[in-house]
Coordinates of C-alpha atoms and ligand atoms in Angstrom, one line a residue:
M1 CA 132.0 99.1 137.4
N2 CA 129.4 99.1 140.2
R3 CA 130.6 99.2 143.7
A4 CA 129.5 96.6 146.4
W5 CA 130.5 95.7 149.8
W6 CA 131.1 92.0 148.8
K7 CA 133.4 93.2 146.1
E8 CA 135.6 94.8 148.6
A9 CA 135.4 92.1 151.4
V10 CA 137.8 89.3 152.1
V11 CA 136.2 86.1 153.2
Y12 CA 137.5 83.5 155.7
Q13 CA 136.2 79.9 155.3
I14 CA 135.7 77.9 158.4
Y15 CA 135.3 74.1 158.3
P16 CA 133.5 73.9 161.8
R17 CA 134.4 70.3 162.6
S18 CA 138.1 71.2 162.5
F19 CA 138.2 74.7 163.6
M20 CA 138.0 74.8 167.5
D21 CA 136.5 72.5 170.0
S22 CA 135.1 74.1 173.1
N23 CA 133.9 71.1 175.2
G24 CA 136.6 68.5 174.8
D25 CA 134.7 65.9 172.7
G26 CA 137.3 66.3 169.9
I27 CA 134.9 67.9 167.4
G28 CA 135.0 71.7 166.6
D29 CA 131.7 73.5 167.4
L30 CA 130.0 77.0 167.4
N31 CA 131.3 78.0 170.8
G32 CA 134.7 77.2 169.7
I33 CA 134.2 79.6 166.8
I34 CA 133.0 82.2 169.1
S35 CA 136.0 82.0 171.1
K36 CA 138.1 82.8 168.0
L37 CA 136.3 85.7 166.6
D38 CA 138.9 88.2 167.9
Y39 CA 141.6 86.1 166.1
L40 CA 139.6 86.7 162.8
K41 CA 139.0 90.4 163.5
L42 CA 142.8 90.7 164.1
L43 CA 143.5 89.1 160.7
G44 CA 141.1 91.7 159.3
V45 CA 138.7 89.6 157.2
D46 CA 135.1 90.9 156.7
V47 CA 133.1 87.7 156.1
I48 CA 133.1 84.1 157.6
W49 CA 131.7 81.4 155.4
L50 CA 130.6 78.6 157.5
S51 CA 130.8 75.1 155.9
P52 CA 127.5 73.3 156.9
V53 CA 126.4 73.4 160.5
Y54 CA 122.9 71.9 160.0
Q55 CA 121.6 68.8 161.4
S56 CA 123.2 66.0 159.5
P57 CA 124.1 62.2 159.9
N58 CA 127.6 63.2 158.7
A59 CA 128.0 60.9 155.6
D60 CA 129.7 63.7 154.1
N61 CA 130.5 66.0 157.2
G62 CA 127.4 68.1 157.0
Y63 CA 127.1 68.2 153.2
D64 CA 124.1 65.8 153.8
I65 CA 121.5 67.8 155.6
S66 CA 118.7 66.1 157.5
D67 CA 117.1 69.4 158.7
Y68 CA 117.8 72.7 157.2
Q69 CA 116.5 74.6 160.1
A70 CA 118.3 72.9 163.0
I71 CA 121.9 72.8 164.2
M72 CA 124.0 69.8 164.2
A73 CA 124.0 68.6 167.9
E74 CA 127.8 68.0 167.9
F75 CA 128.2 71.7 166.8
G76 CA 125.9 73.1 169.5
T77 CA 122.3 74.5 169.6
M78 CA 120.4 77.2 167.6
E79 CA 121.0 79.5 170.7
D80 CA 124.7 79.0 170.2
F81 CA 124.3 79.9 166.5
D82 CA 122.3 83.0 167.3
R83 CA 125.0 84.0 169.8
L84 CA 127.6 83.5 167.2
L85 CA 125.7 85.6 164.7
S86 CA 125.2 88.4 167.2
Q87 CA 128.7 88.5 168.4
A88 CA 130.1 88.3 164.9
H89 CA 127.9 91.2 164.0
G90 CA 129.0 93.0 167.1
K91 CA 132.5 92.9 165.8
G92 CA 131.7 93.9 162.3
L93 CA 132.2 90.4 161.0
K94 CA 129.5 89.0 158.7
I95 CA 128.4 85.4 158.5
V96 CA 127.7 83.4 155.1
M97 CA 126.1 80.1 155.3
D98 CA 126.7 77.0 153.2
L99 CA 123.5 76.2 151.2
V100 CA 123.4 72.5 150.2
V101 CA 120.2 72.2 148.1
N102 CA 121.3 70.1 145.2
H103 CA 120.7 67.1 147.4
S104 CA 119.6 66.5 151.0
S105 CA 120.4 63.6 153.4
D106 CA 118.3 60.3 152.9
E107 CA 117.5 60.9 156.6
H108 CA 115.7 64.2 155.7
K109 CA 112.0 63.8 156.3
W110 CA 111.1 64.7 152.8
F111 CA 113.1 61.6 151.7
V112 CA 111.8 59.5 154.3
E113 CA 108.4 60.2 153.1
S114 CA 109.3 60.3 149.5
R115 CA 110.5 56.8 149.3
K116 CA 107.4 55.1 151.0
S117 CA 105.2 55.3 148.0
V118 CA 104.7 56.5 144.5
N119 CA 101.7 58.4 145.7
S120 CA 103.4 60.2 148.5
P121 CA 103.1 64.0 148.4
Y122 CA 106.9 64.1 148.6
R123 CA 107.5 61.6 145.8
N124 CA 108.4 64.3 143.3
Y125 CA 110.8 66.1 145.6
Y126 CA 113.4 63.5 144.4
I127 CA 114.2 62.0 141.3
W128 CA 112.9 58.5 140.9
R129 CA 113.1 56.1 137.8
D130 CA 112.2 52.6 136.9
G131 CA 115.2 50.3 136.4
K132 CA 116.2 49.1 132.9
N133 CA 117.0 45.6 132.0
G134 CA 117.2 44.5 135.6
G135 CA 119.7 47.3 136.4
P136 CA 119.7 51.1 137.0
P137 CA 117.9 53.6 134.7
N138 CA 121.2 54.5 133.0
N139 CA 125.0 54.1 133.1
W140 CA 126.0 57.2 135.2
G141 CA 128.8 56.9 137.8
S142 CA 128.5 58.9 141.0
W143 CA 131.3 61.3 142.1
F144 CA 131.6 59.4 145.2
G145 CA 132.0 55.9 143.4
G146 CA 129.5 53.3 142.1
S147 CA 126.3 54.1 140.1
T148 CA 124.4 57.3 140.7
W149 CA 121.3 55.2 141.2
T150 CA 120.3 53.1 144.2
R151 CA 117.2 50.9 144.1
D152 CA 114.8 51.4 147.0
G153 CA 112.9 48.4 148.3
A154 CA 109.6 49.9 149.1
T155 CA 108.6 50.7 145.5
G156 CA 111.4 49.0 143.6
M157 CA 112.3 52.2 141.8
Y158 CA 115.7 53.8 141.7
Y159 CA 116.6 57.3 143.1
L160 CA 119.2 59.4 141.7
H161 CA 122.3 60.6 143.7
L162 CA 125.1 62.3 142.0
F163 CA 127.2 61.9 145.2
S164 CA 126.7 59.2 147.7
P165 CA 123.5 57.1 148.3
K166 CA 123.1 58.9 151.5
Q167 CA 122.8 62.3 149.3
P168 CA 119.6 61.7 147.2
D169 CA 119.4 64.6 144.5
L170 CA 116.4 67.0 145.1
N171 CA 114.1 67.4 142.2
W172 CA 114.1 71.2 141.3
S173 CA 111.5 70.7 138.6
S174 CA 108.9 70.4 141.4
P175 CA 107.5 73.9 142.2
A176 CA 106.5 72.6 145.6
L177 CA 110.2 71.6 146.5
R178 CA 111.5 75.1 145.3
D179 CA 108.9 76.8 147.5
E180 CA 110.1 74.9 150.4
I181 CA 113.7 75.9 149.7
Y182 CA 112.9 79.5 149.3
R183 CA 110.9 79.5 152.6
M184 CA 113.8 77.9 154.3
M185 CA 116.3 80.6 152.8
T186 CA 114.0 83.4 153.7
W187 CA 113.9 82.1 157.3
W188 CA 117.7 82.2 157.5
C189 CA 117.8 85.7 155.9
D190 CA 115.3 86.9 158.4
K191 CA 117.5 85.7 161.2
G192 CA 120.0 88.2 159.9
I193 CA 122.7 85.9 158.1
D194 CA 124.7 87.8 155.4
G195 CA 124.7 85.5 152.5
F196 CA 125.0 82.0 151.0
R197 CA 127.7 79.9 149.5
M198 CA 125.7 77.6 147.4
D199 CA 127.1 74.0 147.1
V200 CA 127.2 72.5 143.5
I201 CA 124.6 74.8 142.5
S202 CA 125.5 74.4 138.7
M203 CA 124.0 70.8 139.2
I204 CA 120.5 71.4 140.4
S205 CA 118.7 71.2 137.2
K206 CA 118.4 67.8 135.4
P207 CA 116.8 67.1 132.0
D208 CA 113.5 65.0 132.1
I209 CA 115.1 62.4 129.9
L210 CA 118.3 61.0 131.4
P211 CA 120.3 59.2 128.7
D212 CA 123.5 57.3 129.3
G213 CA 126.5 59.3 129.5
P214 CA 129.8 59.0 127.5
A215 CA 132.1 56.3 129.0
E216 CA 135.7 55.9 128.4
N217 CA 136.9 52.7 126.7
G218 CA 136.1 50.0 129.1
A219 CA 134.9 52.2 131.9
Q220 CA 132.1 50.8 134.0
Y221 CA 130.2 54.1 134.3
G222 CA 129.2 56.8 132.1
D223 CA 129.7 60.8 132.7
F224 CA 126.7 62.5 133.8
T225 CA 128.1 66.0 133.6
P226 CA 127.0 66.8 130.1
Y227 CA 123.4 66.5 131.2
C228 CA 123.6 67.7 134.9
I229 CA 126.1 70.5 135.0
H230 CA 124.4 73.7 133.8
G231 CA 121.3 71.7 133.1
P232 CA 118.3 73.1 131.1
H233 CA 116.7 75.2 133.8
V234 CA 119.5 76.1 136.1
H235 CA 119.4 79.9 135.2
E236 CA 115.7 80.1 135.3
Y237 CA 115.7 78.6 138.8
L238 CA 118.4 81.0 140.0
R239 CA 116.5 84.1 138.7
E240 CA 113.6 82.7 140.5
M241 CA 115.5 82.3 143.7
N242 CA 117.0 85.9 143.2
S243 CA 113.5 87.4 142.8
R244 CA 111.8 85.4 145.5
V245 CA 114.4 85.6 148.1
L246 CA 118.0 87.0 147.4
S247 CA 117.0 90.4 146.1
H248 CA 115.0 91.2 149.2
Y249 CA 118.1 91.3 151.4
D250 CA 121.5 93.0 151.3
I251 CA 123.5 89.6 151.3
M252 CA 126.2 88.3 149.2
T253 CA 126.0 85.0 147.2
V254 CA 128.7 82.7 145.7
G255 CA 128.0 79.6 143.7
E256 CA 130.1 76.6 143.6
T257 CA 129.9 75.9 140.0
S258 CA 132.3 73.0 138.9
G259 CA 132.7 72.9 135.3
V260 CA 131.8 76.6 134.8
T261 CA 133.2 78.4 131.7
V262 CA 133.9 82.2 131.4
E263 CA 130.7 82.5 129.4
Q264 CA 128.6 80.5 131.8
A265 CA 130.0 82.6 134.8
R266 CA 128.8 85.7 133.0
L267 CA 125.2 84.4 133.3
Y268 CA 125.6 83.1 136.9
A269 CA 127.3 86.1 138.2
G270 CA 126.7 88.9 135.5
E271 CA 126.5 92.4 136.8
D272 CA 122.8 92.5 135.5
T273 CA 121.8 88.9 135.1
H274 CA 120.0 88.9 138.6
E275 CA 121.4 85.4 139.7
L276 CA 124.3 85.3 142.0
N277 CA 127.2 87.8 143.0
M278 CA 130.0 85.5 142.1
V279 CA 130.8 81.9 141.4
F280 CA 133.9 79.6 142.2
Q281 CA 135.6 78.2 139.1
F282 CA 137.6 75.2 139.4
E283 CA 139.8 75.0 136.3
H284 CA 143.0 75.6 138.2
V285 CA 142.4 72.5 140.5
D286 CA 140.2 70.1 138.4
V287 CA 142.8 68.8 136.0
P288 CA 141.7 65.4 135.1
G289 CA 144.2 62.7 134.9
K290 CA 144.2 59.1 134.2
Y291 CA 142.5 58.2 137.5
A292 CA 139.7 60.7 137.6
G293 CA 140.7 63.6 139.9
W294 CA 143.5 61.8 141.6
R295 CA 147.0 63.0 141.0
T296 CA 150.3 63.7 142.7
N297 CA 151.5 66.4 140.6
K298 CA 151.5 70.1 141.6
I299 CA 149.9 72.6 139.3
S300 CA 152.5 74.5 137.4
M301 CA 152.8 78.4 137.4
P302 CA 152.3 78.7 133.6
F303 CA 149.0 76.8 133.9
L304 CA 147.8 78.6 137.0
R305 CA 148.7 81.9 135.2
A306 CA 146.8 81.0 132.0
V307 CA 143.6 80.0 133.8
F308 CA 143.5 83.2 136.2
S309 CA 144.5 85.5 133.4
K310 CA 141.6 84.2 131.2
W311 CA 139.2 84.6 134.3
Q312 CA 140.6 88.1 135.0
T313 CA 140.2 89.5 131.7
G314 CA 136.9 87.5 130.8
L315 CA 134.9 88.6 133.6
N316 CA 136.3 92.2 133.8
G317 CA 133.3 94.7 134.0
K318 CA 131.0 92.0 133.1
A319 CA 130.9 89.7 136.3
W320 CA 132.7 89.3 139.5
N321 CA 135.4 86.8 140.3
S322 CA 136.1 84.8 143.5
L323 CA 139.7 84.1 144.2
F324 CA 140.8 81.0 146.1
L325 CA 143.5 78.5 146.1
G326 CA 142.3 76.3 148.9
N327 CA 139.1 75.1 150.5
H328 CA 137.9 72.0 152.3
D329 CA 138.0 69.8 149.2
Q330 CA 141.4 70.8 148.1
P331 CA 145.0 70.0 149.3
R332 CA 146.6 72.7 151.3
S333 CA 147.5 75.6 148.9
V334 CA 151.2 75.7 149.9
S335 CA 151.5 72.1 149.1
Q336 CA 149.5 72.2 145.9
F337 CA 150.8 75.4 144.4
G338 CA 153.8 76.6 146.5
D339 CA 156.8 74.8 148.0
D340 CA 156.2 73.3 151.5
R341 CA 159.9 72.3 152.0
P342 CA 160.9 73.9 155.3
A343 CA 163.3 76.4 153.6
F344 CA 160.6 77.8 151.3
R345 CA 157.2 77.2 153.0
V346 CA 157.0 80.7 154.5
V347 CA 158.2 82.7 151.5
S348 CA 156.2 80.6 149.0
A349 CA 153.0 80.9 151.0
K350 CA 153.5 84.7 151.0
L351 CA 154.2 84.6 147.3
L352 CA 150.9 82.7 146.7
A353 CA 149.0 85.2 148.8
T354 CA 150.4 88.2 147.1
W355 CA 149.8 86.8 143.7
L356 CA 146.2 85.9 144.6
H357 CA 145.2 88.9 146.7
M358 CA 146.3 91.4 144.2
M359 CA 143.9 90.3 141.6
Q360 CA 140.4 91.5 140.9
G361 CA 137.7 89.6 142.7
T362 CA 136.8 88.6 146.3
P363 CA 139.6 86.7 148.1
Y364 CA 138.8 83.6 150.0
I365 CA 141.2 82.5 152.7
Y366 CA 140.7 78.8 154.0
Q367 CA 141.4 78.3 157.7
G368 CA 145.1 77.7 158.3
E369 CA 146.2 79.1 155.1
E370 CA 147.1 82.3 157.0
L371 CA 149.5 80.1 158.9
G372 CA 150.9 78.3 155.9
M373 CA 149.4 74.9 157.0
T374 CA 150.5 72.1 154.9
N375 CA 149.4 68.6 153.7
C376 CA 149.5 66.0 156.4
P377 CA 151.8 63.0 156.4
F378 CA 149.1 60.4 157.0
E379 CA 150.5 57.0 157.9
S380 CA 147.6 54.6 157.3
L381 CA 144.4 54.3 155.7
S382 CA 142.7 54.1 158.9
E383 CA 143.6 57.7 159.7
F384 CA 141.5 59.0 156.7
R385 CA 137.9 60.1 157.4
D386 CA 136.7 61.6 154.2
I387 CA 133.9 59.7 152.2
D388 CA 135.6 60.7 148.9
S389 CA 139.1 59.5 149.9
L390 CA 137.6 56.1 151.2
N391 CA 135.4 55.7 148.1
G392 CA 138.4 56.5 146.0
Y393 CA 140.5 53.8 147.6
R394 CA 137.5 51.4 147.0
T395 CA 137.1 52.3 143.4
W396 CA 140.9 52.3 142.6
V397 CA 142.2 49.8 144.9
E398 CA 139.8 47.3 146.3
N399 CA 137.7 47.1 143.0
G400 CA 140.1 48.7 140.7
P401 CA 143.4 48.2 138.8
L402 CA 145.8 49.9 141.3
T403 CA 147.9 48.5 144.2
H404 CA 147.8 50.0 147.6
A405 CA 151.2 51.3 147.0
Q406 CA 150.3 52.9 143.7
F407 CA 147.2 54.7 145.0
W408 CA 148.8 55.8 148.3
P409 CA 150.8 58.7 146.9
F410 CA 147.5 60.0 145.2
L411 CA 145.7 59.8 148.6
L412 CA 148.6 61.6 150.4
F413 CA 148.7 64.5 147.9
K414 CA 145.0 64.9 147.0
S415 CA 142.9 63.7 149.9
R416 CA 140.4 66.3 151.2
D417 CA 141.4 65.3 154.7
N418 CA 144.6 67.3 154.1
A419 CA 142.5 70.5 154.5
R420 CA 140.4 68.8 157.4
T421 CA 143.1 68.2 160.0
P422 CA 142.6 70.4 163.1
M423 CA 143.4 74.1 163.0
Q424 CA 146.8 74.6 164.6
W425 CA 146.3 77.0 167.4
S426 CA 149.3 76.4 169.6
A427 CA 152.2 74.0 170.4
R428 CA 150.1 72.5 173.3
P429 CA 148.8 68.9 172.8
N430 CA 146.4 68.4 169.8
A431 CA 147.7 71.8 168.5
G432 CA 145.3 73.4 171.2
F433 CA 142.3 72.4 169.2
T434 CA 140.8 70.1 171.8
T435 CA 141.5 68.8 175.1
G436 CA 139.8 65.4 174.1
T437 CA 140.7 63.1 171.2
P438 CA 140.4 64.8 167.9
W439 CA 138.1 63.3 165.4
I440 CA 140.8 63.3 162.8
R441 CA 144.5 63.3 163.3
V442 CA 146.5 66.5 163.9
N443 CA 149.3 67.4 161.4
P444 CA 152.5 66.6 163.5
N445 CA 154.2 69.9 162.3
Y446 CA 151.8 71.9 164.7
T447 CA 154.7 72.2 167.2
E448 CA 156.2 74.7 164.7
I449 CA 153.4 75.9 162.6
N450 CA 150.5 77.3 164.7
A451 CA 148.7 80.5 165.5
E452 CA 150.5 81.4 168.7
A453 CA 153.7 81.1 167.1
A454 CA 152.6 83.3 164.2
L455 CA 151.1 85.9 166.4
A456 CA 154.4 86.2 168.2
D457 CA 156.4 86.6 164.9
P458 CA 156.2 89.9 163.2
N459 CA 157.5 88.3 160.0
S460 CA 154.8 85.6 160.1
I461 CA 152.5 84.6 157.2
F462 CA 149.5 85.7 159.5
Y463 CA 150.7 89.4 159.5
Y464 CA 151.6 89.2 155.9
Y465 CA 147.9 88.4 155.1
Q466 CA 146.8 91.2 157.5
K467 CA 148.9 93.6 155.5
L468 CA 147.4 92.4 152.2
I469 CA 143.9 92.7 153.5
R470 CA 144.7 96.4 154.7
L471 CA 146.2 97.3 151.4
R472 CA 143.0 96.1 149.7
K473 CA 141.0 98.4 152.0
T474 CA 143.3 101.3 151.2
Y475 CA 143.8 101.2 147.5
P476 CA 140.6 100.8 145.3
V477 CA 142.8 99.6 142.4
I478 CA 143.4 96.4 144.1
V479 CA 139.6 95.8 144.2
Y480 CA 138.5 97.3 140.9
G481 CA 141.5 97.9 138.8
S482 CA 141.9 96.1 135.4
Y483 CA 144.4 93.4 134.8
A484 CA 147.0 92.9 132.1
L485 CA 149.4 90.1 132.1
L486 CA 153.1 90.8 131.2
E487 CA 155.8 88.4 130.3
K488 CA 153.2 86.0 129.1
N489 CA 155.7 83.2 128.4
D490 CA 158.3 83.5 131.2
P491 CA 158.5 80.0 132.8
N492 CA 159.1 81.3 136.3
L493 CA 157.9 84.8 136.6
C494 CA 154.2 85.9 136.7
V495 CA 153.9 89.5 136.3
Y496 CA 150.9 91.7 135.9
I497 CA 149.7 95.3 136.1
R498 CA 146.5 96.5 137.6
E499 CA 145.2 99.9 136.7
L500 CA 142.5 102.3 137.9
A501 CA 142.1 105.7 136.6
G502 CA 145.7 106.1 135.9
E503 CA 147.0 104.6 139.1
K504 CA 149.2 101.4 138.5
L505 CA 150.3 98.5 140.4
L506 CA 152.9 96.1 139.1
V507 CA 152.8 92.6 140.7
I508 CA 156.0 90.6 140.2
C509 CA 156.1 87.0 141.5
N510 CA 159.0 84.6 141.1
F511 CA 157.5 81.2 141.4
S512 CA 160.8 79.4 141.2
D513 CA 163.3 78.3 143.9
K514 CA 166.0 79.9 141.9
K515 CA 167.0 83.6 141.6
Q516 CA 165.6 85.2 138.4
A517 CA 166.6 88.4 136.7
Y518 CA 163.8 91.0 135.6
T519 CA 163.9 94.3 134.0
L520 CA 161.0 96.5 135.0
P521 CA 158.6 98.1 132.4
E522 CA 159.1 101.7 132.0
G523 CA 158.1 104.2 134.6
F524 CA 158.5 101.6 137.5
S525 CA 161.9 102.1 138.9
G526 CA 162.0 104.1 142.0
T527 CA 158.4 103.7 142.7
Q528 CA 156.8 102.8 146.1
I529 CA 157.1 99.2 147.2
L530 CA 153.5 98.4 148.5
I531 CA 154.4 95.0 149.8
T532 CA 157.1 92.5 149.4
N533 CA 157.6 88.9 151.0
L534 CA 161.4 89.5 151.6
N535 CA 163.6 92.3 152.9
R536 CA 163.7 94.5 149.8
S537 CA 163.6 98.1 150.7
A538 CA 163.6 99.8 147.3
V539 CA 163.6 99.2 143.6
D540 CA 165.9 101.8 142.2
E541 CA 167.3 100.1 139.3
P542 CA 165.6 99.3 136.0
S543 CA 166.6 95.6 136.6
L544 CA 166.7 93.5 139.7
T545 CA 167.4 90.1 140.7
L546 CA 164.5 88.3 142.3
Q547 CA 165.2 85.9 145.1
P548 CA 163.6 82.4 145.1
Y549 CA 159.8 82.8 145.6
E550 CA 160.3 86.6 146.0
A551 CA 157.1 88.7 145.4
V552 CA 157.1 92.5 145.0
V553 CA 154.3 94.9 144.4
L554 CA 155.2 98.3 143.1
R555 CA 152.7 101.2 142.9
R556 CA 152.8 104.2 140.4
P557 CA 150.4 106.8 141.5
V558 CA 148.6 108.8 138.8
Ligands
GLC1 C1 130.7 70.3 147.3 C2 131.3 70.3 148.6 C3 132.0 68.9 149.0 C4 130.8 67.9 149.1 C5 130.0 68.0 147.8 C6 128.7 67.2 147.9 O1 131.6 70.1 146.4 O2 132.3 71.4 148.5 O3 132.6 69.1 150.2 O4 131.3 66.7 149.4 O5 129.6 69.3 147.3 O6 127.8 68.0 148.8
CA2 CA1 133.0 70.0 170.6

C-alpha cells in the first residue's frame, strides 16, 4: 500500500460556533480556536477540519454559503483566518476547510442574479424547471422537510433544493459554474490550506430529466436519492476537479458521501482513480426507521462490527477508509454507541476509542469526544437551534402523525444539537466557553465533564486518546496493517487482528456491561499490552475475564 501523510494523520473536527468564544458574544470564533491550538497540540492530532467559516446567513449554521471567499463576521475576519492558519502551521497543525458546493445560500450573488430572469448569465448556475399541473416539477421531498422545489416569483419557475429553500442546489452541468468553483478552490489552496472536507459531494450531479421518486404508501413526497446520489457525472466532475485543482497541491481530501457503497467508495477514493483521498460512509449511523432517520435506539455492536468489518476488508489495498463515530450531525458517540450512564461513561468512551483507532483508516475525533461529552438533556423545544430538528418537529408533529410526547424522545436522542452544545472547557459558568450568553444551551454536566478536569486527571479519556494517537505514530501496523475479524458471532465481544509483515495486534473489546470470558488465540498469551482502558497489567493466561467495557490491545512482534 502506498504511504501518505494523510493516511498517518489523526483529524480533529471543530464546529466553530460551539468551540470557543473569544469576545463574549456567545458565539465561538476564529480567535477562540487560536487560543486552543496548544490544547489540540497536547492531544496530538495532526489536522483540524473546520466546519464552514465562510460568510453565511446561517440558515444551516454555515452550510449555506453566501460568499466562498469571505469569513462569517461572527467568526472574525480574513486576517483572523490567516493568523489561525499561520499559527496552526507554526505548531505543525494542518487546516482542512469544509467545502460546501452542492448548494450555495440563496443570498449568494450568483443566486440573487440567477433568479432575476431566464436570460441572466447566472441562470444556469442553478437548477430551474417549470411547474407541472399547477405544482412543483416532481414529487421529491427535501431532506429538511417539504418539497425540494420552491417557486420563484420573478420568473414563475421552480428551483431545486435538496436541503432547505435557503440552500439552492448548484448546477454542476454548467462548465462556467465548475470553473468558478475550481477558481475559488485554487484561491484557498494558494493561501496554504491543507485540504477539503467536501459536503454531500456524492449529490452534485443530477440527471437532465428529473422523474418522480419512489414514495412509500401514502407518503406525500418521493425519494430523490435514486437520481441524485452518485448521479450520472459525479466521478467525471471529481476527476476534473482533481486534475484542475487537487493534483497541484499536497493536500488531503475527504468526501461526505451519504449512501456510498464499498464499490462506489473504491471509485471515489481509489488508490488510482484520481478523485478523492477518502470518503465518509454512513452505514453505521443512517439506519432508516419508520420515521425517516429519527430513532431512539442505540446502534448494536454486532451491527457496528458488521458494517466496519465489511469496510475494513472491502477497501484494504484498494481505497482508504475514514473512521468516525461522531460529527456535528450525529448524537454524541458515547451516547449513541457506548454507555453514558455515570458508572460506565468513561470506560465505554475509552472502549469505543480503542475499537475505532485500532482500525485501518484515518481517524476523526469530533470536538468534545476526547472528554466523553454526552447528549444533552434538552428541556423544551425552544432550546433547539438546528434547522433539521425544527423541520423534523414540523414534519412529524405539527403536520404529521405524531404527538409532541411521541416525537420528543427522537429529538432528545437524535437531534444534531446534541453535538452542537458548547465545548466544555471548565467548571466555570457556561463551561468556560463564553463570558456572554451562549447561542445554544450548555450541557449541565459541564461541572463534571470538562477539559480542565480531564487535563488534571492522568486517567482521563483525554490522555487515553493522546496515547492512542501516539501509538498510531509508533506502530505502522496500526495505520497500514490488514484486518481480520475473529469471534464473528459473539454477541458482546468484538475481536480483531491487525497484521503487517508478521507483526500482529490483537484488539479485544467487551461491548457489554457484564463480565465476559475470553480465550486468546494461539501465540498471544504473555504478549505485550499496548493499551488497555482498565488496570490490567499482564495477560499471562490463555483465558481471561474481561470486565464490563474492557478493551485490551496485545502486540506480538515478528
Ligand atoms: C452535510 C452537513 C450538514 C448539512 C448538510 C447540508 O450533511 O454535514 O451539517 O446540514 O450537509 O449542507
Ligand atoms: Ca465570539
